[in-house]
């Protein structure tokens, strides 16, 4: 069926409904008064309706066994909820007229520092690899709030974070492909990707909200200073009042007890201020692009003392540089490489005590 045929008066509503059903695998057949629709089992459960139904669009009349869709209808609300639950995923292939094939020894020396090791290019071959670009919204909430968006790109083979790749993508020819690419990501792979996102997003967002954090810290310190000055002044005032000869012993004891409780009360107020100015960040993926591209895989032979090892370096034709390697301990993306006695590839921090061989 072509959804442009015999459109109802509410064209936008009908277009959304048809595209939603088509995208989620439903089969629809245009009838004189609406659509006969066969839903996949999982979609029917999400919409909380039977699998075999008849839909009428843009009406609000009651008919048995007919599901009405109009603005404000329950079924439309369910469709919108389902449509906004999963982030859109686009697949594209990158195409290049030319990819660098030599000069990788010099490039490796420019990009990487192999501490305690020397290395040389052993072999070069064209290969294919995949990247995932994620657009994420974030909301930082404290006494005020700040919203923003970040882009994260990971090499799907090893989890390396490619910090500058997104800025070069607009300059590369792309071929977009349709279809349900979500099937290419197994559950364990999605879990791993989310681990990468959680680790890296915190670091990237910390940089994005740095002025916001400084503002909250200044206000926190200001209010703490004012609070301490207030309680110090209150303590002195109460202690001075004890000098009055008119106070009864009972009143003196009561006032001394209140003075003793001032530090406890101030500590509670400080904790309230800490909670007020603490920053909580919520991250929500909003869109994703699954990128497939040709690369040059460079086998790089290193020697640590008398121990040899071959590393696989990825020359990225988008950034025109090598992707970083990944620490075996903390999975941080690195260009400064250390090795333990068993030649595990490590960052400086993990090299102190290798987390792999301990």
CSV table of C-alpha atoms in Angstrom, one decimal, residues 135-326:
chain,number,residue,atom,x,y,z
A,135,UNK,CA,24.6,11.6,20.2
A,136,UNK,CA,23.7,11.9,23.9
A,137,UNK,CA,21.7,14.5,25.7
A,138,UNK,CA,22.7,15.4,29.3
A,139,UNK,CA,21.0,17.2,32.1
A,140,UNK,CA,23.1,18.5,35.0
A,141,UNK,CA,21.0,19.4,38.0
A,142,UNK,CA,21.9,21.3,41.1
A,143,UNK,CA,20.5,24.5,42.5
A,144,UNK,CA,20.2,25.3,38.8
A,145,UNK,CA,20.4,23.1,35.8
A,146,UNK,CA,22.3,22.9,32.5
A,147,UNK,CA,21.3,20.9,29.4
A,148,UNK,CA,23.5,20.0,26.5
A,149,UNK,CA,24.5,17.4,24.0
A,150,UNK,CA,27.7,15.4,23.3
A,151,UNK,CA,29.0,13.2,20.5
A,152,UNK,CA,30.9,10.0,21.3
A,153,UNK,CA,32.6,7.7,18.7
A,154,UNK,CA,34.0,4.3,19.6
A,155,UNK,CA,35.8,1.7,17.5
A,156,UNK,CA,33.6,-1.3,17.9
A,157,UNK,CA,36.5,-3.7,17.5
A,158,UNK,CA,38.3,-2.7,20.6
A,159,UNK,CA,36.3,0.1,22.3
A,160,UNK,CA,38.8,2.9,21.6
A,161,UNK,CA,37.3,6.3,21.9
A,162,UNK,CA,38.1,8.5,18.9
A,163,UNK,CA,37.8,12.0,20.2
A,164,UNK,CA,38.1,14.0,17.0
A,165,UNK,CA,36.5,11.7,14.4
A,166,UNK,CA,33.0,13.3,14.5
A,167,UNK,CA,34.4,16.7,13.4
A,168,UNK,CA,35.8,15.2,10.2
A,169,UNK,CA,32.7,13.0,9.2
A,170,UNK,CA,31.1,15.8,7.2
A,171,UNK,CA,34.0,15.8,4.8
A,172,UNK,CA,33.7,12.1,4.0
A,173,UNK,CA,31.4,10.6,1.3
A,174,UNK,CA,28.8,8.4,2.9
A,175,UNK,CA,26.4,5.8,1.6
A,176,UNK,CA,23.4,5.3,3.8
A,177,UNK,CA,21.6,2.0,4.1
A,178,UNK,CA,18.1,1.2,5.3
A,179,UNK,CA,16.9,-1.7,7.3
A,180,UNK,CA,16.9,-2.9,10.9
A,181,UNK,CA,20.5,-2.5,11.8
A,182,UNK,CA,19.7,-3.1,15.5
A,183,UNK,CA,19.8,-6.8,14.8
A,184,UNK,CA,23.5,-6.6,14.3
A,185,UNK,CA,24.1,-5.7,18.0
A,186,UNK,CA,23.9,-8.7,20.3
A,187,UNK,CA,22.9,-8.1,23.9
A,188,UNK,CA,26.4,-8.6,25.3
A,189,UNK,CA,27.8,-6.2,22.7
A,190,UNK,CA,25.2,-3.5,23.7
A,191,UNK,CA,26.1,-4.0,27.4
A,192,UNK,CA,29.8,-3.5,26.5
A,193,UNK,CA,29.0,-0.4,24.5
A,194,UNK,CA,27.0,1.1,27.4
A,195,UNK,CA,30.0,0.5,29.7
A,196,UNK,CA,32.2,2.5,27.3
A,197,UNK,CA,29.6,5.3,27.1
A,198,UNK,CA,29.2,5.5,30.9
A,199,UNK,CA,32.9,5.8,31.4
A,200,UNK,CA,33.7,8.3,28.6
A,201,UNK,CA,30.5,10.4,28.8
A,202,UNK,CA,31.3,11.3,32.5
A,203,UNK,CA,34.7,12.6,31.4
A,204,UNK,CA,33.4,14.5,28.4
A,205,UNK,CA,30.4,16.0,30.3
A,206,UNK,CA,32.8,17.1,33.1
A,207,UNK,CA,34.6,19.2,30.6
A,208,UNK,CA,31.3,20.6,29.1
A,209,UNK,CA,29.9,21.6,32.4
A,210,UNK,CA,33.2,22.9,34.0
A,211,UNK,CA,31.9,26.6,34.2
A,212,UNK,CA,28.6,25.3,35.7
A,213,UNK,CA,30.5,23.3,38.3
A,214,UNK,CA,32.7,26.3,39.1
A,215,UNK,CA,29.6,28.5,39.6
A,216,UNK,CA,28.0,25.9,41.9
A,217,UNK,CA,31.2,25.5,43.9
A,218,UNK,CA,31.6,29.3,44.3
A,219,UNK,CA,28.0,29.6,45.6
A,220,UNK,CA,28.5,26.6,47.9
A,221,UNK,CA,31.7,28.2,49.4
A,222,UNK,CA,30.0,31.6,49.7
A,223,UNK,CA,27.0,30.1,51.6
A,224,UNK,CA,29.3,28.0,53.8
A,225,UNK,CA,31.3,31.1,54.7
A,226,UNK,CA,28.1,33.0,55.5
A,227,UNK,CA,26.8,30.1,57.5
A,228,UNK,CA,29.9,29.8,59.6
A,229,UNK,CA,30.0,33.5,60.2
A,230,UNK,CA,26.4,33.5,61.3
A,231,UNK,CA,26.9,30.6,63.8
A,232,UNK,CA,30.1,32.2,65.1
A,233,UNK,CA,28.3,35.4,65.7
A,234,UNK,CA,25.3,33.6,67.3
A,235,UNK,CA,27.7,31.7,69.6
A,236,UNK,CA,29.4,34.9,70.8
A,237,UNK,CA,26.1,36.6,71.4
A,238,UNK,CA,24.7,33.7,73.4
A,239,UNK,CA,27.9,33.5,75.4
A,240,UNK,CA,27.8,37.2,76.2
A,241,UNK,CA,24.3,36.9,77.4
A,242,UNK,CA,25.5,34.4,80.1
A,243,UNK,CA,27.3,37.3,81.8
A,244,UNK,CA,23.9,38.9,82.7
A,245,UNK,CA,23.3,38.7,86.5
A,246,UNK,CA,19.6,38.5,85.9
A,247,UNK,CA,19.7,35.0,84.6
A,248,UNK,CA,18.5,32.2,86.8
A,249,UNK,CA,20.7,29.1,87.1
A,250,UNK,CA,18.1,27.1,85.2
A,251,UNK,CA,18.2,29.6,82.3
A,252,UNK,CA,22.0,29.6,82.3
A,253,UNK,CA,22.1,25.8,82.0
A,254,UNK,CA,19.5,25.8,79.2
A,255,UNK,CA,21.5,28.4,77.3
A,256,UNK,CA,24.8,26.5,77.7
A,257,UNK,CA,23.0,23.4,76.3
A,258,UNK,CA,21.9,25.4,73.3
A,259,UNK,CA,25.4,26.7,72.7
A,260,UNK,CA,26.8,23.2,72.9
A,261,UNK,CA,24.3,22.1,70.2
A,262,UNK,CA,25.3,24.9,67.8
A,263,UNK,CA,28.0,22.8,66.0
A,264,UNK,CA,25.6,20.0,65.5
A,265,UNK,CA,23.0,22.4,64.0
A,266,UNK,CA,25.6,24.0,61.8
A,267,UNK,CA,26.8,20.6,60.5
A,268,UNK,CA,23.3,19.8,59.6
A,269,UNK,CA,22.9,23.1,57.7
A,270,UNK,CA,26.2,22.5,55.9
A,271,UNK,CA,25.0,19.1,54.8
A,272,UNK,CA,21.8,20.7,53.5
A,273,UNK,CA,23.9,23.1,51.4
A,274,UNK,CA,26.1,20.2,50.1
A,275,UNK,CA,23.0,18.4,48.9
A,276,UNK,CA,21.6,21.7,47.4
A,277,UNK,CA,24.8,22.4,45.3
A,278,UNK,CA,25.7,18.7,44.5
A,279,UNK,CA,25.4,18.1,40.8
A,280,UNK,CA,23.5,15.1,39.5
A,281,UNK,CA,23.9,14.3,35.8
A,282,UNK,CA,21.4,12.3,33.7
A,283,UNK,CA,22.6,11.0,30.3
A,284,UNK,CA,20.2,9.9,27.6
A,285,UNK,CA,21.3,8.6,24.2
A,286,UNK,CA,19.3,10.4,21.5
A,287,UNK,CA,20.6,9.0,18.1
A,288,UNK,CA,23.2,6.6,16.8
A,289,UNK,CA,25.1,6.0,13.6
A,290,UNK,CA,26.7,2.6,12.9
A,291,UNK,CA,29.6,3.4,10.6
A,292,UNK,CA,31.4,0.8,8.4
A,293,UNK,CA,34.6,1.9,6.7
A,294,UNK,CA,37.7,0.7,5.1
A,295,UNK,CA,40.9,1.2,7.1
A,296,UNK,CA,44.5,0.2,7.0
A,297,UNK,CA,45.5,-2.4,9.5
A,298,UNK,CA,49.2,-2.0,10.5
A,299,UNK,CA,51.0,-4.9,12.2
A,300,UNK,CA,53.5,-3.2,14.4
A,301,UNK,CA,56.3,-5.4,15.9
A,302,UNK,CA,57.7,-4.2,19.2
A,303,UNK,CA,60.5,-5.5,21.5
A,304,UNK,CA,60.5,-4.9,25.2
A,305,UNK,CA,64.0,-6.0,26.1
A,306,UNK,CA,64.3,-9.4,24.4
A,307,UNK,CA,60.6,-10.0,24.5
A,308,UNK,CA,58.8,-9.5,21.1
A,309,UNK,CA,55.1,-8.7,20.6
A,310,UNK,CA,53.0,-7.7,17.6
A,311,UNK,CA,50.4,-5.0,18.0
A,312,UNK,CA,47.5,-4.3,15.6
A,313,UNK,CA,47.3,-0.5,14.8
A,314,UNK,CA,44.3,0.9,12.9
A,315,UNK,CA,45.0,3.8,10.5
A,316,UNK,CA,41.7,5.7,10.4
A,317,UNK,CA,41.2,7.4,7.0
A,318,UNK,CA,38.7,9.8,8.4
A,319,UNK,CA,41.1,11.4,11.0
A,320,UNK,CA,44.1,10.5,8.9
A,321,UNK,CA,45.8,9.2,12.0
A,322,UNK,CA,46.0,6.1,14.1
A,323,UNK,CA,43.2,5.2,16.5
A,324,UNK,CA,44.4,5.0,20.1
A,325,UNK,CA,45.1,1.7,21.7
A,326,UNK,CA,43.2,0.5,24.8
